[in-house]
Every structure is written in structure tokens, then in C-alpha cells.
Coordinates of C-alpha atoms in Angstrom, one line a residue:
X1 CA 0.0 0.0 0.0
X2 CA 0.8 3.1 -1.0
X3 CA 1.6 7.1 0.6
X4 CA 0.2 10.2 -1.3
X5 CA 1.5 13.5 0.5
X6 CA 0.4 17.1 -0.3
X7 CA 2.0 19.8 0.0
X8 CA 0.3 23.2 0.9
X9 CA -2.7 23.0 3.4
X10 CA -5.0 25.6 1.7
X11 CA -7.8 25.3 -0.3
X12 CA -6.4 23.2 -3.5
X13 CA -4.4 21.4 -0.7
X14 CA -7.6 20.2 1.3
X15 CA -9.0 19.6 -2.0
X16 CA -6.4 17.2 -3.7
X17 CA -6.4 15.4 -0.2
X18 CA -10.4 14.6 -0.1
X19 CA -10.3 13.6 -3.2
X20 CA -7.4 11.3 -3.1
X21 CA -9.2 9.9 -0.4
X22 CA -12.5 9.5 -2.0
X23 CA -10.9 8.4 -5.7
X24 CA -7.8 6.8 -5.0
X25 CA -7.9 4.2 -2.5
X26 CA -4.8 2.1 -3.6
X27 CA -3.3 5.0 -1.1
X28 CA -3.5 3.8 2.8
X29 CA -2.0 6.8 3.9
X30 CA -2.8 10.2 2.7
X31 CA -0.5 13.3 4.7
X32 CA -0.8 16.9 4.3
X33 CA 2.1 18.9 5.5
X34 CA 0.9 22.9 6.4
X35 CA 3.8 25.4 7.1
X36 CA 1.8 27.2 9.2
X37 CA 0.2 25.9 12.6
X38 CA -3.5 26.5 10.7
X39 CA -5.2 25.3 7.4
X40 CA -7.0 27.0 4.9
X41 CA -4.4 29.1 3.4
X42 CA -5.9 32.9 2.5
X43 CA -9.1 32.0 3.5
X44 CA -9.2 33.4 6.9
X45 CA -12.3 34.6 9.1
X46 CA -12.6 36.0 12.4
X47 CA -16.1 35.9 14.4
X48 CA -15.9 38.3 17.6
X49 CA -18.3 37.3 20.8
X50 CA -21.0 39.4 19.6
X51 CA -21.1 37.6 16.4
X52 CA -19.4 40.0 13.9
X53 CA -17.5 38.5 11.2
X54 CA -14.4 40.0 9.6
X55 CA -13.2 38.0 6.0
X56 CA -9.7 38.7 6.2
X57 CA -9.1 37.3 2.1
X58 CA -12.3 35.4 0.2
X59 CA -15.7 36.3 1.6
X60 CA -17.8 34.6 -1.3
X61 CA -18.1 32.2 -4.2
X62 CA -19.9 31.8 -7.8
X63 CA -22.4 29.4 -8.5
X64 CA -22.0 29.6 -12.3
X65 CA -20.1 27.0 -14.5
X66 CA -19.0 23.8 -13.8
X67 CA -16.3 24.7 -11.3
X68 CA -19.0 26.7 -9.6
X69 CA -21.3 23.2 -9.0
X70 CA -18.8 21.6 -8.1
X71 CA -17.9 23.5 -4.9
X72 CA -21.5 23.8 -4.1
X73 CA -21.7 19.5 -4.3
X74 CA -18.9 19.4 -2.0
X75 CA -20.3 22.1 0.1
X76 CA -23.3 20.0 0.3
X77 CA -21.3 16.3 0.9
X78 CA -19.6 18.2 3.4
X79 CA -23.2 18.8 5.7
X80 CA -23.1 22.9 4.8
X81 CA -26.3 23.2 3.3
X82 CA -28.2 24.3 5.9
X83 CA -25.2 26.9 6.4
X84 CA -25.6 28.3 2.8
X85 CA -26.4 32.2 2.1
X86 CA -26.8 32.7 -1.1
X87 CA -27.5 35.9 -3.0
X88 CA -30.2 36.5 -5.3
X89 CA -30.4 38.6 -8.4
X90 CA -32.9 41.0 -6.7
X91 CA -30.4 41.6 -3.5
X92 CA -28.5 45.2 -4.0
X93 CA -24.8 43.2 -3.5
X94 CA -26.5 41.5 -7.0
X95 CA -28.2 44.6 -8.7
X96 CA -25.6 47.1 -7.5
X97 CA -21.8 47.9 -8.1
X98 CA -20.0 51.3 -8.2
X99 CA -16.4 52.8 -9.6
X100 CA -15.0 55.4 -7.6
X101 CA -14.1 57.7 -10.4
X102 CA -13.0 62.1 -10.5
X103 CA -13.8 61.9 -6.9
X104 CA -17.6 60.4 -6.8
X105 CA -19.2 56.6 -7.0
X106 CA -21.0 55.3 -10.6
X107 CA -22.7 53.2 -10.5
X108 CA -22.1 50.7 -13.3
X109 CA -25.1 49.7 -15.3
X110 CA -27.7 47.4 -13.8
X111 CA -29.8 46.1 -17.0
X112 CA -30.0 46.4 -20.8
X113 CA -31.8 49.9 -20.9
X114 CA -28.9 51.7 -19.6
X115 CA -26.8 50.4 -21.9
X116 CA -28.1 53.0 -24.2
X117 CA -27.5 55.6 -21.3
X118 CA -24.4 58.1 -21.4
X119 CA -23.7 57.3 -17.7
X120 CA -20.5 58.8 -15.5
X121 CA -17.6 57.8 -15.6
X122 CA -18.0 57.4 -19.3
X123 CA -18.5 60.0 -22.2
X124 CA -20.5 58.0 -24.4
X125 CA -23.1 55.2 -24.0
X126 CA -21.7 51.8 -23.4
X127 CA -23.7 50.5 -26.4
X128 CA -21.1 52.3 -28.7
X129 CA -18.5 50.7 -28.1
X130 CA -20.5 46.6 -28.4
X131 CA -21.8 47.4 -32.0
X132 CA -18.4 48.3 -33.2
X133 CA -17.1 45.0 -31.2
X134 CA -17.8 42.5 -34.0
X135 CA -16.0 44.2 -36.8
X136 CA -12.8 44.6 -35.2
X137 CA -10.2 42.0 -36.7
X138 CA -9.2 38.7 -34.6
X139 CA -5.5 38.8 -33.2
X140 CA -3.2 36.6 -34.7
X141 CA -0.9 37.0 -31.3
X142 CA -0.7 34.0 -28.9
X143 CA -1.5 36.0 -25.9
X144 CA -1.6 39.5 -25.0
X145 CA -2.2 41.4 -21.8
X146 CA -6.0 42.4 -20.7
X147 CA -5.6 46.0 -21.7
X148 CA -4.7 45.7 -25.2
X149 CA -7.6 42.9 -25.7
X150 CA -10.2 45.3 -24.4
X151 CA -8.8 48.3 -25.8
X152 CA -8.6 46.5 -29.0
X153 CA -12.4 45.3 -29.0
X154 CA -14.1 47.8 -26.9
X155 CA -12.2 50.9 -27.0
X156 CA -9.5 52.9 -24.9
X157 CA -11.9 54.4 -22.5
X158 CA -13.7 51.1 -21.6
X159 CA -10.5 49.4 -21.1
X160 CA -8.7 52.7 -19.2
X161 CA -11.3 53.2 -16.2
X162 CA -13.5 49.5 -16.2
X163 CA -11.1 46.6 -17.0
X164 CA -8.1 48.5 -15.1
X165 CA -10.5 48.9 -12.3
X166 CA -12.2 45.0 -12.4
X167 CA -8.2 43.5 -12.7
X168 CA -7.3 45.4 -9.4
X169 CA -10.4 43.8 -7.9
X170 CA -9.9 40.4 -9.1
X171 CA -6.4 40.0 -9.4
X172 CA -4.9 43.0 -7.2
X173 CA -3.0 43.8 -10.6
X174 CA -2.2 45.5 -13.5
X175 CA -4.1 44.8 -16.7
X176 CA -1.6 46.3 -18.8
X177 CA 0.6 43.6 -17.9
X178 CA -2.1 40.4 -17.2
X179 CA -2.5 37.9 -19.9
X180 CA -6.1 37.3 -20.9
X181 CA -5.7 33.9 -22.3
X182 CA -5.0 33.2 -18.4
X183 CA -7.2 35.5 -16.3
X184 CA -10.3 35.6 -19.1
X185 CA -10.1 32.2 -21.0
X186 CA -13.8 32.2 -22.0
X187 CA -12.7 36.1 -23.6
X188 CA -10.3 34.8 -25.2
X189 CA -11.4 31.7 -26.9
X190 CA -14.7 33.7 -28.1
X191 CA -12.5 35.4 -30.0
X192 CA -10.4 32.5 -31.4
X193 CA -13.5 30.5 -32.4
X194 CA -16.3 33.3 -33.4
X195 CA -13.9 36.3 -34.2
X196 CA -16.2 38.2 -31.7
X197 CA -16.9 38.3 -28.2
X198 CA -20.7 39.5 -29.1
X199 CA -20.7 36.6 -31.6
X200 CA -19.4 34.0 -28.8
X201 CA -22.1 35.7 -26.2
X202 CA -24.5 34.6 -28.3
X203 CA -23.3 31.9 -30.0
X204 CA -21.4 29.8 -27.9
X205 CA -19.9 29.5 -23.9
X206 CA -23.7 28.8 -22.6
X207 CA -23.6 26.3 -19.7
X208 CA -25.0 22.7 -20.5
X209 CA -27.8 21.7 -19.3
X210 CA -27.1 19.9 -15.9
X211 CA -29.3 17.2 -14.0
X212 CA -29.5 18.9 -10.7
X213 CA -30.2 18.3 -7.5
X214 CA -29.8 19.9 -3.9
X215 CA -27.7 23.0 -3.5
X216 CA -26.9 23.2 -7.0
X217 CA -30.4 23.1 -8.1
X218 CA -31.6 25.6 -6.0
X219 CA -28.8 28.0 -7.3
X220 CA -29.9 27.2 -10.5
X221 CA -33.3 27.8 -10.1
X222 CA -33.2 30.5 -8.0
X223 CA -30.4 32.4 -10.2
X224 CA -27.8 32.7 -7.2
X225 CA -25.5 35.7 -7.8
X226 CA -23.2 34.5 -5.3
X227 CA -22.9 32.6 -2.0
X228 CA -21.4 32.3 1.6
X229 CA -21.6 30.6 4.9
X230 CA -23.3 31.6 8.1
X231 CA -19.7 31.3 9.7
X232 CA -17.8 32.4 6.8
X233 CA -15.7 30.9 3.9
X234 CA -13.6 29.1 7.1
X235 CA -16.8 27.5 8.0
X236 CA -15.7 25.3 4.1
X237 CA -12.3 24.9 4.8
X238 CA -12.2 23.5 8.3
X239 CA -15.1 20.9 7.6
X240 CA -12.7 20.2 4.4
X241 CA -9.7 19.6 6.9
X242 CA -12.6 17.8 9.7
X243 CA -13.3 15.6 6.6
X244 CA -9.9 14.3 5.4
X245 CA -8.9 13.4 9.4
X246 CA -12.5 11.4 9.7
X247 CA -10.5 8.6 8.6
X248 CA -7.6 6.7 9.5
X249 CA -5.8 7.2 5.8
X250 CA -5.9 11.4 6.6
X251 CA -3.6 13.1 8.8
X252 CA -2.8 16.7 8.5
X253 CA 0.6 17.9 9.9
X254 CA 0.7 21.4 11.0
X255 CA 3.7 23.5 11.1
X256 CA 5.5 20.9 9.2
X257 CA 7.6 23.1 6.3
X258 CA 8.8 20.7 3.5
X259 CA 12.5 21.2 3.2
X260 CA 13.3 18.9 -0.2
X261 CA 12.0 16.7 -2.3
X262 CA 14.4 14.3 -4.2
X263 CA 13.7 11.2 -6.0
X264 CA 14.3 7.8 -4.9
X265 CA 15.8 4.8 -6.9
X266 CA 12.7 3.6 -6.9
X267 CA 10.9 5.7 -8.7
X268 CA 9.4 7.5 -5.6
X269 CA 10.1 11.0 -3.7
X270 CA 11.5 11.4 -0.4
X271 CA 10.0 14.1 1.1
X272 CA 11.3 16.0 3.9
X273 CA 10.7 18.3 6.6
X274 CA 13.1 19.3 10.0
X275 CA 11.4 16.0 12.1
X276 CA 11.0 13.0 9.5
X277 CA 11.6 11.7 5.9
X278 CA 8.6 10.0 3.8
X279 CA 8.5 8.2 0.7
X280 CA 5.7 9.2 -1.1
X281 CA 4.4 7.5 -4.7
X282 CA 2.3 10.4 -5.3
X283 CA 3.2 13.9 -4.3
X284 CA 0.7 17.1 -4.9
X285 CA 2.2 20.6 -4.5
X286 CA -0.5 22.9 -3.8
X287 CA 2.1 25.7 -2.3
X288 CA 3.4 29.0 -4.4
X289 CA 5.3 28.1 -7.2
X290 CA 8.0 29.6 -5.5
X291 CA 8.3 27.6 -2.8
X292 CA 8.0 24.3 -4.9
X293 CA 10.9 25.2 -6.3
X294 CA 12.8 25.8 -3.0
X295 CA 12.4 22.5 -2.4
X296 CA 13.3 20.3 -5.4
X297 CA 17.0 19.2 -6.0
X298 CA 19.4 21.5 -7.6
X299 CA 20.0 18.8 -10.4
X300 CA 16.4 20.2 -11.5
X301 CA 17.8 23.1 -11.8
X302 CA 16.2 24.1 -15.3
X303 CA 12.4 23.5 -13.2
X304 CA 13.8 25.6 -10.2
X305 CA 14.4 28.6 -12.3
X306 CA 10.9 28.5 -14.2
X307 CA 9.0 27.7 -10.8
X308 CA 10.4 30.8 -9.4
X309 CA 10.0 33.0 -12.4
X310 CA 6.2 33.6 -11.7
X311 CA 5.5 36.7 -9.9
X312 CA 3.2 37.6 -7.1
X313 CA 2.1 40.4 -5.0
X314 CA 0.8 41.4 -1.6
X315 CA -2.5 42.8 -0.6
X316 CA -3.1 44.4 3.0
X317 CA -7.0 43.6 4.1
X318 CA -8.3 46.2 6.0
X319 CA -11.6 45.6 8.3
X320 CA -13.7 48.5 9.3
X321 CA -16.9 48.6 11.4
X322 CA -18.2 51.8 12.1
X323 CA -21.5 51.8 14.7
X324 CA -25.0 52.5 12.8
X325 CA -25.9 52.3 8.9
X326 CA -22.8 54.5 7.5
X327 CA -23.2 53.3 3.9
X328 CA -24.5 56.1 1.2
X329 CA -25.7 53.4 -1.3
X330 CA -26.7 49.8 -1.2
X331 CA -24.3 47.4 -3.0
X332 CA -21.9 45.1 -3.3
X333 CA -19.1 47.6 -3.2
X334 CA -16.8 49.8 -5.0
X335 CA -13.4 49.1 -7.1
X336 CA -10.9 52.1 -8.4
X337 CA -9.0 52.7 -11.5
X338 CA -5.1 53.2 -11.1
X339 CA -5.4 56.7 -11.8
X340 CA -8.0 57.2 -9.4
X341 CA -5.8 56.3 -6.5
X342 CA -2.5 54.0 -6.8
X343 CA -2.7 51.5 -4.1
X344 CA -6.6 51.3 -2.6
X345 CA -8.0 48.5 -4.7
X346 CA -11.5 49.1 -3.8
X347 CA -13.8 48.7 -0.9
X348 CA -15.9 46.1 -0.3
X349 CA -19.7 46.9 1.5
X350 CA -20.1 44.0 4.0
X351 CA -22.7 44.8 5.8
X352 CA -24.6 44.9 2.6
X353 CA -23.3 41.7 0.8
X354 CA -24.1 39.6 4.0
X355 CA -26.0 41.3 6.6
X356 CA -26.3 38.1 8.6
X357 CA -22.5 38.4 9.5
X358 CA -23.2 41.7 11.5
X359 CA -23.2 42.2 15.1
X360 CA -26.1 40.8 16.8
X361 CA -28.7 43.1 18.8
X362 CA -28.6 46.6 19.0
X363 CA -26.6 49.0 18.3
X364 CA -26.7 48.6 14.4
X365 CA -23.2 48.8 12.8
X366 CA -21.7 48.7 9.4
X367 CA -19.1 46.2 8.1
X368 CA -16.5 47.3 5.4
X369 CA -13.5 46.1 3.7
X370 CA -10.9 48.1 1.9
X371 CA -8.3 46.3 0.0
X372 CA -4.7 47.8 -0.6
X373 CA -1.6 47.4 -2.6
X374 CA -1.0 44.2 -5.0
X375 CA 1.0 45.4 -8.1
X376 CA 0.8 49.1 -6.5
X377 CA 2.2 47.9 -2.8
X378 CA 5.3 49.8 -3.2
X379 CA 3.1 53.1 -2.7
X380 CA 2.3 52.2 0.9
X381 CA 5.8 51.4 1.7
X382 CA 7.8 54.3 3.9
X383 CA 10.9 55.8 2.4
X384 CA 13.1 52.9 4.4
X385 CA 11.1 50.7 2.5
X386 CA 8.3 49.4 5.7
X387 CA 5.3 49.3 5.6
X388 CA 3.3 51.5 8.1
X389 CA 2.0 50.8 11.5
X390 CA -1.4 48.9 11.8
X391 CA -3.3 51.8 13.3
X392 CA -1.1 54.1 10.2
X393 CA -3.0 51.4 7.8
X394 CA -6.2 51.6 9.7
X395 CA -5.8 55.5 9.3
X396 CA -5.1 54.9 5.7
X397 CA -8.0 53.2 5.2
X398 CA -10.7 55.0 7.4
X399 CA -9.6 58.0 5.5
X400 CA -10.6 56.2 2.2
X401 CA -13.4 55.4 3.3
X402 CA -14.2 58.9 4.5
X403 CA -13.5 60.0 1.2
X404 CA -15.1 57.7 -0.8
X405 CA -18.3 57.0 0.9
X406 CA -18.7 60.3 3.4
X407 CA -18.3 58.0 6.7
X408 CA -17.3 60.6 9.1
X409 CA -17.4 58.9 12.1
X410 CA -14.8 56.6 13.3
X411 CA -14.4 52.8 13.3
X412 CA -15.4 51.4 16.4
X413 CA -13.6 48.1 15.4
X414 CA -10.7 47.3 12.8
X415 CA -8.6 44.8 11.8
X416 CA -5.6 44.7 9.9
X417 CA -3.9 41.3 7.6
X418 CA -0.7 41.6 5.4
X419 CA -1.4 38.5 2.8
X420 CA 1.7 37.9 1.5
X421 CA 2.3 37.1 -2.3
X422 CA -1.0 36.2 -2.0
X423 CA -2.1 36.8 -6.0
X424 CA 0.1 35.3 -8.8
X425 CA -0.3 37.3 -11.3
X426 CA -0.3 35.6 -15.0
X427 CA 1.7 37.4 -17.2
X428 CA 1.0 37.4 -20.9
X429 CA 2.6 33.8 -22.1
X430 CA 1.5 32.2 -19.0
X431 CA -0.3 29.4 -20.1
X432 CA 2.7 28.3 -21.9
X433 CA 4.8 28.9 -19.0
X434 CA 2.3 26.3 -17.5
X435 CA 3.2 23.5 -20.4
X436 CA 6.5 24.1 -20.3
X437 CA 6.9 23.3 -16.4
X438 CA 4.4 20.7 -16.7
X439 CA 6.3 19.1 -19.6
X440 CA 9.5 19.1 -17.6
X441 CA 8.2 17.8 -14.8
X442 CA 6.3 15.0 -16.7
X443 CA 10.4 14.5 -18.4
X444 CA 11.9 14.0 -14.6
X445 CA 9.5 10.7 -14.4
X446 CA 8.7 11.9 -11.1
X447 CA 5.0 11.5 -9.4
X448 CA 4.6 15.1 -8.4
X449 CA 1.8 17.0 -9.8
X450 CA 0.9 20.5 -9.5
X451 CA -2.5 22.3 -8.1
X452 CA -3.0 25.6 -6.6
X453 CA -3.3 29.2 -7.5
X454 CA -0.4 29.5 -9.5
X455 CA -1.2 27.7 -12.5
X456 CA -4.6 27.8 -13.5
X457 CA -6.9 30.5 -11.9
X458 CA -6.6 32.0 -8.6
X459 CA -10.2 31.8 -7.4
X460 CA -11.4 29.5 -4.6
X461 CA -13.6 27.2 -7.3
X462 CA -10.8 27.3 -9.6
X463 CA -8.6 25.5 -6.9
X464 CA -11.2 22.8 -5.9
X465 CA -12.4 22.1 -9.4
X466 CA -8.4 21.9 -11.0
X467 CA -7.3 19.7 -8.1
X468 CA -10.1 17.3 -8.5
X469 CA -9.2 17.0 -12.0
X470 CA -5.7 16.1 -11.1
X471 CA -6.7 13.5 -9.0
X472 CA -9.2 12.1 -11.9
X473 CA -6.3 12.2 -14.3
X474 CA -4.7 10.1 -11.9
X475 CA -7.4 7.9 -11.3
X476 CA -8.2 7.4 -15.3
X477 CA -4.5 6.0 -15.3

């Protein structure tokens, strides 16, 4: 009998575990080695006695797509569906979305009608710029960034102020640089196969019909914008990491750092960490790129250098609750083109989104979140190259939020989180960047495989969907 270890104990770590255990039971032990003394990677939540809760990375998930179903099945094999808050398409988080743009919020357009509407930040109505979209010519270029994509179909202004603002919110970076073969793959194939993305709207990329049942039939039905958990996105990862230690085959290792991984003669890896040495037949990195390549031999040297040429960047979360109803506007929340302001991402409207994670009982408060820094970090940074104080952050961000949304009152409660290279962000030619590590990896004969953020989307349903089909690629041979 066999050992499978994994490597990385956040989401696509927890995820290539259960499903090891569930599709591949020639293993009888299945380890997951976590650097850090808890699980769940940057999916982090904090629930205070009164029963406030602060998202300190994710805070919710799509239902659309097959990657989408998929987390909400295992949501629902892991007991949460009674835990499920889902929003619906009449909910203001669904309806209602702003840019923060010449010093005031937009509101982006909420149906087709004002499409036809010349609304702020833009000069013309958005509808100018789709009719023109099917008669602009195809690239013949393997990948490009984000920016020239858009600006190419859609036009310079749509692409200056809503595409530079969505990639800060999404990816905490810089659209000018972003590949969208890697970040937008359905964008990019529409124009591959129809020449058009109204063509491909309309045309092509429309979900198959599924058999439901449960959770996802519900979202289906009830057209779910988006979803969470009465205790937070946590509330999914520990029951992931309850469920893999059920059984006697799991065991979860915390602040166990893997220190090298080198092949054995027998066509195995030894994988080690400062207290023990384990041969593994199947080995899943689900960790940074980065630190994969730490780890591996230096006669991969070739690998090293290409796991380590992927960049990330780091975004500092900042929580705000301010006591009463503070919010202007109802919505989901707000994001901020780079020339707006360099390094606030956007603000996120909490209290809004999920009302069910305020305070309970009186007084009424207001949740927030404003996300700083990614590919514009280095603006926070102090002359000798630190970055501020917590309550100098908090300051930093209360002030924002002054600014943006007229809170004048102070935060009653606040909470600060540096995530560290947190967001990879896929440069143009990524995808082949992906091959070309995957090839040489496949070359070295070794069983390692590779899950995770890195590679092939960064999102939480991205993670779970990519490492369980790893682990059916494995099971298929």
C-alpha cells in the first residue's frame, strides 16, 4: 500500500487530499504537510463574541459553470447546506456595483436599458462601443495582456477606467501587464473561435444543461449571484480539513515546512521536513510556485528557475466597522482605476453583501472592507522601504473610506492582515509557461503534480475544481 502526500494545506491542498481519499484508495496513507500551525491558506475569518465576522481574504463564491457546481456539491457532501447564504439577483450586493471615479461613486449599469444611457464615468453610452465589437479583426498573437484585448475590441476608455479597475479587484494587478488567455479564458477563446466576443455571447460559452439536485439546483433555479456561509468561507475549509482526518488514511501535519524533495531509486520521492523523511508515490504541491521550487534538487535546476519566475504580490485587508448604517448606497461595493488612487484596490460593502455576518442586537453597525496594494504595494511602503503601522494602515484606510463613501465617524472596530504574495499574477505567455513546467516535470518521471493558484486560476472554485481533476487524471491512469 501506497503514501500520497500534499503539500500546501490551503484550499487546493484540502482539496487534492479529499479527493485522493474518495478516488484513489490504492493510497493507505494520505499526509498533508501545512507550514503554518493552521489550514485553509488565505481563507481566513474572524467571528468576535457578539457575532461579527471579519473575512480577512475570500468572503464569497460563484455558483455559475462547472467549477462553480462543483464546490457547491462538495459544500453539500460536506453537511453545509443548511449553512448556505446565497444571494439572489434582486439583492442590492447582486443589482448594484460602483467605480470610484473624478472623486464620486458610478454606478455601473444594472440592465440592458442603460446600456443605451451616457452614464459617468463614461462620455459615451456603453452600447457604442459593443456594435463596433464585431467588426474589429481577430489577433493573430498567442497572448496579449488584458488592456490591449479590451482596448482593441471595446475601445481605450472602456479598457482605461472599467477593465483596469475589475483586474485590481480580481487579481490586485495590473491589466496592462495580465495575460487574458490566463485570467479571461472564455474572452479569449470567443474570439479564437467566433472572431467576436458578441458573436461568442451569443453563440457559444452557454452552460450545458445539468441534472440537478440539492444546493446546486436551488442555485440554478433561484439564479444565485453568489454565495457564503453563516460562519464564513472558514466555516468550508475547516469541515474540508474535519473531513480528510474522519478517517484513518488522513492526517494533517501542522507547522511541518517541507524542506526537499528528491527522487528515490525507486521511482518515488523522499520528502522532507526538519522531524522525518517520507516516501511518497504520489506527491501534490499545492504551495506558491516559489516555494516548490525551494524545495526540489538543484540537479532540476532548469524547473527551479521556471518555478520561481512567476510573480506575485501582496494585498493588505483592512476591516472597518463603524457603529449604525454609514453606507450612502446599497451594494456590493466599490473598485478604483489606477489613476484614481495607486494602491486602494476598492472597498468592499459588508454589511450589505451579508447582513447576517453583522453584530447581533442593537446597536446597528456597518461592516466594510478596503483592499490595498497588489502590483501598486510599493506606494504604501515608507521611504526605508516598511510598511506602516497597523493603526497608520487603519488610518489609511478610514480615511478612504471617508473620502469615498462620506463615513465621518470613526471605526469602532478594525482589523488589519498583510497576505503575502498572496495573487500570482499571469503574465502574458503564462499558459505556456504552465506546459513548459508541466512538460519538464512530466520528463523527470517523477509522481509530483501540481494544483494551486499558480497555475490555472486563482479563485477558490478554480482551486477545488483543478485539483479534482488532477486527481481524476490520476485515477483514469
Amino acid at each position: 500500500m501506497a503514501t500520497a502526500v500534499v503539500i500546501g494545506g490551503g484550499v487546493s491542498g484540502l482539496a487534492s487530499a479529499l479527493y485522493i481519499q474518495r478516488s484513489l484508495p490504492q493510497f493507505s496513507k494520505v499526509i498533508l504537510l501545512e507550514g503554518s500551525s493552521r489550514v485553509g491558506g488565505w481563507v481566513n475569518t474572524t467571528t468576535y463574541p457578539d457575532g461579527a465576522i471579519f473575512e480577512h481574504g475570500p468572503r464569497s463564491l460563484r455558483p455559475v459553470g462547472e467549477a462553480g457546481r462543483n464546490t457547491l456539491l462538495l459544500a453539500e457532501e460536506l453537511g453545509l447546506t443548511k449553512h448556505v447564504l446565497p444571494i439572489f439577483p434582486s439583492d442590492p450586493a447582486a443589482k448594484n456595483r460602483y467605480l470610484f471615479v473624478d472623486g464620486k461613486l458610478c454606478a455601473l449599469p444594472t440592465n440592458a436599458w442603460s446600456m443605451f444611457k451616457k452614464l459617468p464615468p463614461f462620455t459615451k453610452p456603453l452600447i457604442t462601443s459593443l456594435w463596433k465589437e464585431p467588426f474589429h479583426r481577430r489577433s493573430n498573437e498567442q497572448d496579449e495582456s488584458i488592456y490591449s484585448f479590451v482596448r482593441r475590441r471595446l475601445g481605450p476608455e472602456f479598457a482605461d477606467i472599467a477593465i483596469d479597475a475589475l483586474c485590481r479587484g480580481i487579481f490586485a494587478g495590473d491589466c496592462r501587464k495580465l495575460s487574458v488567455q490566463a485570467c479571461f479564458p472564455p474572452l479569449y477563446e470567443m474570439e479564437k473561435k467566433y472572431g467576436s466576443l458578441i458573436a461568442g455571447a451569443l453563440f457559444g460559452f452557454k452552460d450545458p444543461k445539468v441534472e440537478a439536485t440539492g444546493l446546486v439546483r436551488r442555485a440554478i433555479e433561484d439564479k444565485w449571484a453568489s454565495w457564503s456561509l453563516s460562519k464564513g468561507l472558514q466555516q468550508l475549509t475547516d469541515a474540508m480539513a474535519a473531513s480528510i482526518q474522519k478517517t484513518k488514511e488522513g492526517e494533517i501535519r501542522l507547522d511541518t515546512k517541507v524542506t526537499s524533495l528528491k527522487p528515490s531509486p525507486n521511482g518515488k520521492i523522499i520528502v522532507s521536513t526538519p522531524s522525518d523523511s517520507i516516501e511518497a508515490s504520489l506527491v501534490i504541491s499545492a504551495v506558491y510556485s516559489k516555494d516548490l521550487a525551494a524545495a526540489l534538487p538543484k540537479s532540476m535546476t532548469d524547473l527551479k528557475e521556471d518555478l520561481s519566475a512567476l510573480p506575485s504580490v501582496n494585498v493588505v485587508v483592512v476591516n472597518l466597522e463603524y457603529k449604525e448604517n454609514v453606507l450612502p448606497v446599497k451594494g456590493f461595493g466599490h473598485l478604483l482605476p489606477s489613476f484614481e488612487s495607486g494602491p486602494i484596490l476598492g472597498v468592499v460593502y459588508d454589511s450589505c453583501t451579508y447582513p447576517e455576518h453583522n453584530r447581533k442586537g442593537c446597536p446597528e453597525s456597518t461592516r466594510i472592507t478596503v483592499m490595498l496594494g497588489g502590483s501598486w504595494y510599493d506606494k504604501l511602503l515608507s521611504p526605508d522601504g516598511n510598511l506602516p503601522s497597523g493603526s497608520d494602515i487603519v488610518w489609511m484606510a478610514s480615511q478612504a473610506a471617508a473620502q469615498q463613501l462620506g463615513i465621518k465617524s470613526h471605526p469602532i472596530r478594525s482589523h488589519v492582515t498583510l497576505q503575502k504574495e498572496c495573487l500570482p499574477q499571469y503574465k502574458v505567455g503564462h499558459v505556456s509557461w504552465v506546459e513548459k513546467v508541466e512538460q519538464k516535470i512530466k520528463e523527470s518521471n517523477l509522481p509530483l503534480h501540481l494544483v494551486g493558484s499558480s497555475y490555472r486560476g486563482p479563485a477558490i472554485n478554480d482551486c477545488i475544481y483543478n485539483a479534482k481533476k488532477v486527481v481524476e487524471s490520476l485515477k483514469a491512469h
